[in-house]
Amino acid sequence: MVRTRHLVAIILTVLFSVSIFFKTRDFIPSFIFITATARMTLTHTVLFQFKADANRDDVKAACTRFLALQQNCLHPTTQTPYIISLKGGKDNSPEGLQNGITHGFVVGFATAEDRDYYVAKDPAHLAFVKSIDGLVEKATVVDFTNGVF
């Protein structure tokens, strides 16, 4: 009886310990999932200096269209949205180091291949780029993978 209780206690302890490291939903080790996802994510940063004489409503509409790319950009194979995150807005930094930049956007992609398709081939993105041609004085783009130096 004592031996049976001891064995049950050991089994329960092992099961509890293992469950801490595994997601119950898909039984993937959490630490592997988080590390792989973080490593794969590619950040695409876009900074705009809109022309000084650009109509304020046109600038706002362009920014709204940029944010809509998260839903409008569809993967060529699955025909589903592939941008995993998109944030943006008007500069409000007190540092004074903007060098004319007025608006910033941060786009997240799961892979470099998704980013490459977005930049070179995605019809929604290419149409957006064409639509802001007369509004933008300068655009700066910086892409990076978190932790890769």
PDB file of C-alpha atoms in Angstrom:
ATOM      1  CA  MET A   1       0.000   0.000   0.000  1.00  0.00           C
ATOM      2  CA  VAL A   2       2.785   2.428   0.920  1.00  0.00           C
ATOM      3  CA  ARG A   3       4.689   1.415  -2.175  1.00  0.00           C
ATOM      4  CA  THR A   4       1.616   2.015  -4.386  1.00  0.00           C
ATOM      5  CA  ARG A   5       1.092   5.501  -2.915  1.00  0.00           C
ATOM      6  CA  HIS A   6       4.758   6.264  -3.419  1.00  0.00           C
ATOM      7  CA  LEU A   7       4.556   5.133  -7.065  1.00  0.00           C
ATOM      8  CA  VAL A   8       1.397   7.210  -7.675  1.00  0.00           C
ATOM      9  CA  ALA A   9       3.085  10.261  -6.130  1.00  0.00           C
ATOM     10  CA  ILE A  10       6.109   9.830  -8.406  1.00  0.00           C
ATOM     11  CA  ILE A  11       3.927   9.445 -11.503  1.00  0.00           C
ATOM     12  CA  LEU A  12       1.868  12.528 -10.626  1.00  0.00           C
ATOM     13  CA  THR A  13       5.015  14.558  -9.971  1.00  0.00           C
ATOM     14  CA  VAL A  14       6.508  13.559 -13.321  1.00  0.00           C
ATOM     15  CA  LEU A  15       3.268  14.321 -15.178  1.00  0.00           C
ATOM     16  CA  PHE A  16       2.965  17.710 -13.493  1.00  0.00           C
ATOM     17  CA  SER A  17       6.603  18.551 -14.246  1.00  0.00           C
ATOM     18  CA  VAL A  18       6.248  17.582 -17.899  1.00  0.00           C
ATOM     19  CA  SER A  19       2.998  19.545 -18.250  1.00  0.00           C
ATOM     20  CA  ILE A  20       4.788  22.741 -17.213  1.00  0.00           C
ATOM     21  CA  PHE A  21       6.994  22.545 -20.312  1.00  0.00           C
ATOM     22  CA  PHE A  22       4.341  21.503 -22.824  1.00  0.00           C
ATOM     23  CA  LYS A  23       1.380  23.333 -24.272  1.00  0.00           C
ATOM     24  CA  THR A  24      -1.657  21.140 -23.784  1.00  0.00           C
ATOM     25  CA  ARG A  25      -3.309  22.494 -26.933  1.00  0.00           C
ATOM     26  CA  ASP A  26      -0.764  21.157 -29.385  1.00  0.00           C
ATOM     27  CA  PHE A  27       1.763  19.355 -27.185  1.00  0.00           C
ATOM     28  CA  ILE A  28       4.705  21.419 -28.428  1.00  0.00           C
ATOM     29  CA  PRO A  29       7.344  22.258 -25.839  1.00  0.00           C
ATOM     30  CA  SER A  30       6.650  25.885 -24.890  1.00  0.00           C
ATOM     31  CA  PHE A  31      10.278  26.903 -24.683  1.00  0.00           C
ATOM     32  CA  ILE A  32      10.967  25.555 -28.188  1.00  0.00           C
ATOM     33  CA  PHE A  33       7.856  27.221 -29.635  1.00  0.00           C
ATOM     34  CA  ILE A  34       8.642  30.624 -28.146  1.00  0.00           C
ATOM     35  CA  THR A  35      12.312  30.547 -29.130  1.00  0.00           C
ATOM     36  CA  ALA A  36      11.615  29.437 -32.705  1.00  0.00           C
ATOM     37  CA  THR A  37       8.846  31.999 -33.188  1.00  0.00           C
ATOM     38  CA  ALA A  38      10.917  34.858 -31.802  1.00  0.00           C
ATOM     39  CA  ARG A  39      13.874  33.875 -33.958  1.00  0.00           C
ATOM     40  CA  MET A  40      11.808  33.667 -37.146  1.00  0.00           C
ATOM     41  CA  THR A  41       9.909  36.950 -36.808  1.00  0.00           C
ATOM     42  CA  LEU A  42      11.128  39.654 -39.157  1.00  0.00           C
ATOM     43  CA  THR A  43      10.432  43.319 -38.398  1.00  0.00           C
ATOM     44  CA  HIS A  44      10.023  45.751 -41.311  1.00  0.00           C
ATOM     45  CA  THR A  45      10.207  49.378 -40.164  1.00  0.00           C
ATOM     46  CA  VAL A  46       9.020  52.136 -42.516  1.00  0.00           C
ATOM     47  CA  LEU A  47       9.560  55.836 -41.796  1.00  0.00           C
ATOM     48  CA  PHE A  48       7.972  58.573 -43.920  1.00  0.00           C
ATOM     49  CA  GLN A  49       8.614  62.257 -44.287  1.00  0.00           C
ATOM     50  CA  PHE A  50       5.467  63.547 -45.928  1.00  0.00           C
ATOM     51  CA  LYS A  51       5.836  66.634 -48.109  1.00  0.00           C
ATOM     52  CA  ALA A  52       5.393  69.910 -46.225  1.00  0.00           C
ATOM     53  CA  ASP A  53       2.575  70.990 -48.556  1.00  0.00           C
ATOM     54  CA  ALA A  54       0.769  67.619 -48.450  1.00  0.00           C
ATOM     55  CA  ASN A  55      -2.910  67.893 -47.614  1.00  0.00           C
ATOM     56  CA  ARG A  56      -3.516  66.739 -44.036  1.00  0.00           C
ATOM     57  CA  ASP A  57      -6.544  64.635 -45.010  1.00  0.00           C
ATOM     58  CA  ASP A  58      -4.559  62.955 -47.805  1.00  0.00           C
ATOM     59  CA  VAL A  59      -1.789  62.071 -45.335  1.00  0.00           C
ATOM     60  CA  LYS A  60      -4.316  60.658 -42.873  1.00  0.00           C
ATOM     61  CA  ALA A  61      -5.974  58.617 -45.646  1.00  0.00           C
ATOM     62  CA  ALA A  62      -2.580  57.266 -46.753  1.00  0.00           C
ATOM     63  CA  CYS A  63      -1.779  56.201 -43.185  1.00  0.00           C
ATOM     64  CA  THR A  64      -5.162  54.500 -42.872  1.00  0.00           C
ATOM     65  CA  ARG A  65      -4.506  52.625 -46.141  1.00  0.00           C
ATOM     66  CA  PHE A  66      -1.082  51.561 -44.860  1.00  0.00           C
ATOM     67  CA  LEU A  67      -2.612  50.100 -41.691  1.00  0.00           C
ATOM     68  CA  ALA A  68      -5.242  48.308 -43.806  1.00  0.00           C
ATOM     69  CA  LEU A  69      -2.471  46.354 -45.543  1.00  0.00           C
ATOM     70  CA  GLN A  70      -2.545  43.893 -42.635  1.00  0.00           C
ATOM     71  CA  GLN A  71      -5.918  42.664 -43.916  1.00  0.00           C
ATOM     72  CA  ASN A  72      -5.468  43.477 -47.612  1.00  0.00           C
ATOM     73  CA  CYS A  73      -2.134  41.738 -48.249  1.00  0.00           C
ATOM     74  CA  LEU A  74      -2.926  38.109 -49.017  1.00  0.00           C
ATOM     75  CA  HIS A  75      -0.481  35.217 -49.180  1.00  0.00           C
ATOM     76  CA  PRO A  76      -0.095  34.079 -52.815  1.00  0.00           C
ATOM     77  CA  THR A  77      -0.733  30.418 -51.975  1.00  0.00           C
ATOM     78  CA  THR A  78      -3.252  30.474 -49.122  1.00  0.00           C
ATOM     79  CA  GLN A  79      -5.028  33.731 -50.057  1.00  0.00           C
ATOM     80  CA  THR A  80      -5.128  34.645 -46.358  1.00  0.00           C
ATOM     81  CA  PRO A  81      -3.559  37.683 -44.636  1.00  0.00           C
ATOM     82  CA  TYR A  82       0.106  37.030 -43.830  1.00  0.00           C
ATOM     83  CA  ILE A  83       1.230  40.209 -42.067  1.00  0.00           C
ATOM     84  CA  ILE A  84       1.373  39.132 -38.416  1.00  0.00           C
ATOM     85  CA  SER A  85       1.384  42.653 -36.954  1.00  0.00           C
ATOM     86  CA  LEU A  86       1.214  46.239 -38.153  1.00  0.00           C
ATOM     87  CA  LYS A  87       1.404  49.393 -36.055  1.00  0.00           C
ATOM     88  CA  GLY A  88       1.938  52.981 -37.032  1.00  0.00           C
ATOM     89  CA  GLY A  89       1.305  56.615 -36.343  1.00  0.00           C
ATOM     90  CA  LYS A  90       2.475  60.201 -36.375  1.00  0.00           C
ATOM     91  CA  ASP A  91       5.790  61.012 -34.708  1.00  0.00           C
ATOM     92  CA  ASN A  92       5.532  62.412 -31.192  1.00  0.00           C
ATOM     93  CA  SER A  93       9.106  62.012 -29.937  1.00  0.00           C
ATOM     94  CA  PRO A  94      10.425  64.821 -27.706  1.00  0.00           C
ATOM     95  CA  GLU A  95      14.054  64.017 -28.640  1.00  0.00           C
ATOM     96  CA  GLY A  96      14.250  66.161 -31.762  1.00  0.00           C
ATOM     97  CA  LEU A  97      16.164  63.516 -33.730  1.00  0.00           C
ATOM     98  CA  GLN A  98      13.548  62.843 -36.415  1.00  0.00           C
ATOM     99  CA  ASN A  99      15.519  64.438 -39.283  1.00  0.00           C
ATOM    100  CA  GLY A 100      12.251  65.324 -40.996  1.00  0.00           C
ATOM    101  CA  ILE A 101      10.527  61.965 -40.444  1.00  0.00           C
ATOM    102  CA  THR A 102       6.862  62.560 -39.615  1.00  0.00           C
ATOM    103  CA  HIS A 103       5.304  59.070 -39.455  1.00  0.00           C
ATOM    104  CA  GLY A 104       6.479  55.567 -38.591  1.00  0.00           C
ATOM    105  CA  PHE A 105       5.149  52.067 -39.194  1.00  0.00           C
ATOM    106  CA  VAL A 106       6.303  48.679 -37.904  1.00  0.00           C
ATOM    107  CA  VAL A 107       5.271  45.593 -39.869  1.00  0.00           C
ATOM    108  CA  GLY A 108       5.834  42.032 -38.622  1.00  0.00           C
ATOM    109  CA  PHE A 109       6.356  39.026 -40.886  1.00  0.00           C
ATOM    110  CA  ALA A 110       6.767  35.371 -39.948  1.00  0.00           C
ATOM    111  CA  THR A 111       9.529  34.834 -42.512  1.00  0.00           C
ATOM    112  CA  ALA A 112      11.907  36.712 -44.790  1.00  0.00           C
ATOM    113  CA  GLU A 113      10.091  35.078 -47.716  1.00  0.00           C
ATOM    114  CA  ASP A 114       6.829  36.748 -46.652  1.00  0.00           C
ATOM    115  CA  ARG A 115       8.620  40.099 -46.393  1.00  0.00           C
ATOM    116  CA  ASP A 116      10.237  39.614 -49.801  1.00  0.00           C
ATOM    117  CA  TYR A 117       6.866  38.834 -51.412  1.00  0.00           C
ATOM    118  CA  TYR A 118       5.345  41.895 -49.721  1.00  0.00           C
ATOM    119  CA  VAL A 119       8.092  44.228 -50.945  1.00  0.00           C
ATOM    120  CA  ALA A 120       8.407  42.990 -54.528  1.00  0.00           C
ATOM    121  CA  LYS A 121       5.155  41.299 -55.575  1.00  0.00           C
ATOM    122  CA  ASP A 122       2.156  41.859 -53.300  1.00  0.00           C
ATOM    123  CA  PRO A 123      -0.435  43.722 -55.421  1.00  0.00           C
ATOM    124  CA  ALA A 124      -1.993  45.494 -52.421  1.00  0.00           C
ATOM    125  CA  HIS A 125       1.385  46.769 -51.204  1.00  0.00           C
ATOM    126  CA  LEU A 126       2.512  47.815 -54.685  1.00  0.00           C
ATOM    127  CA  ALA A 127      -0.763  49.714 -55.210  1.00  0.00           C
ATOM    128  CA  PHE A 128      -0.264  51.464 -51.866  1.00  0.00           C
ATOM    129  CA  VAL A 129       3.297  52.497 -52.781  1.00  0.00           C
ATOM    130  CA  LYS A 130       2.046  53.933 -56.069  1.00  0.00           C
ATOM    131  CA  SER A 131      -0.773  55.791 -54.295  1.00  0.00           C
ATOM    132  CA  ILE A 132       1.588  57.777 -52.030  1.00  0.00           C
ATOM    133  CA  ASP A 133       4.007  58.812 -54.778  1.00  0.00           C
ATOM    134  CA  GLY A 134       3.035  62.508 -54.681  1.00  0.00           C
ATOM    135  CA  LEU A 135       2.753  62.710 -50.885  1.00  0.00           C
ATOM    136  CA  VAL A 136       6.097  61.427 -49.643  1.00  0.00           C
ATOM    137  CA  GLU A 137       9.264  63.496 -49.588  1.00  0.00           C
ATOM    138  CA  LYS A 138      11.433  60.727 -48.150  1.00  0.00           C
ATOM    139  CA  ALA A 139      11.002  57.107 -47.080  1.00  0.00           C
ATOM    140  CA  THR A 140      13.415  55.101 -44.942  1.00  0.00           C
ATOM    141  CA  VAL A 141      13.135  51.347 -44.456  1.00  0.00           C
ATOM    142  CA  VAL A 142      15.006  49.218 -41.913  1.00  0.00           C
ATOM    143  CA  ASP A 143      14.387  45.480 -41.555  1.00  0.00           C
ATOM    144  CA  PHE A 144      15.744  43.242 -38.826  1.00  0.00           C
ATOM    145  CA  THR A 145      15.393  39.922 -37.097  1.00  0.00           C
ATOM    146  CA  ASN A 146      15.285  40.361 -33.326  1.00  0.00           C
ATOM    147  CA  GLY A 147      18.596  39.538 -31.685  1.00  0.00           C
ATOM    148  CA  VAL A 148      20.561  39.093 -34.926  1.00  0.00           C
ATOM    149  CA  PHE A 149      23.487  41.532 -34.963  1.00  0.00           C
TER     150      PHE A 149
END
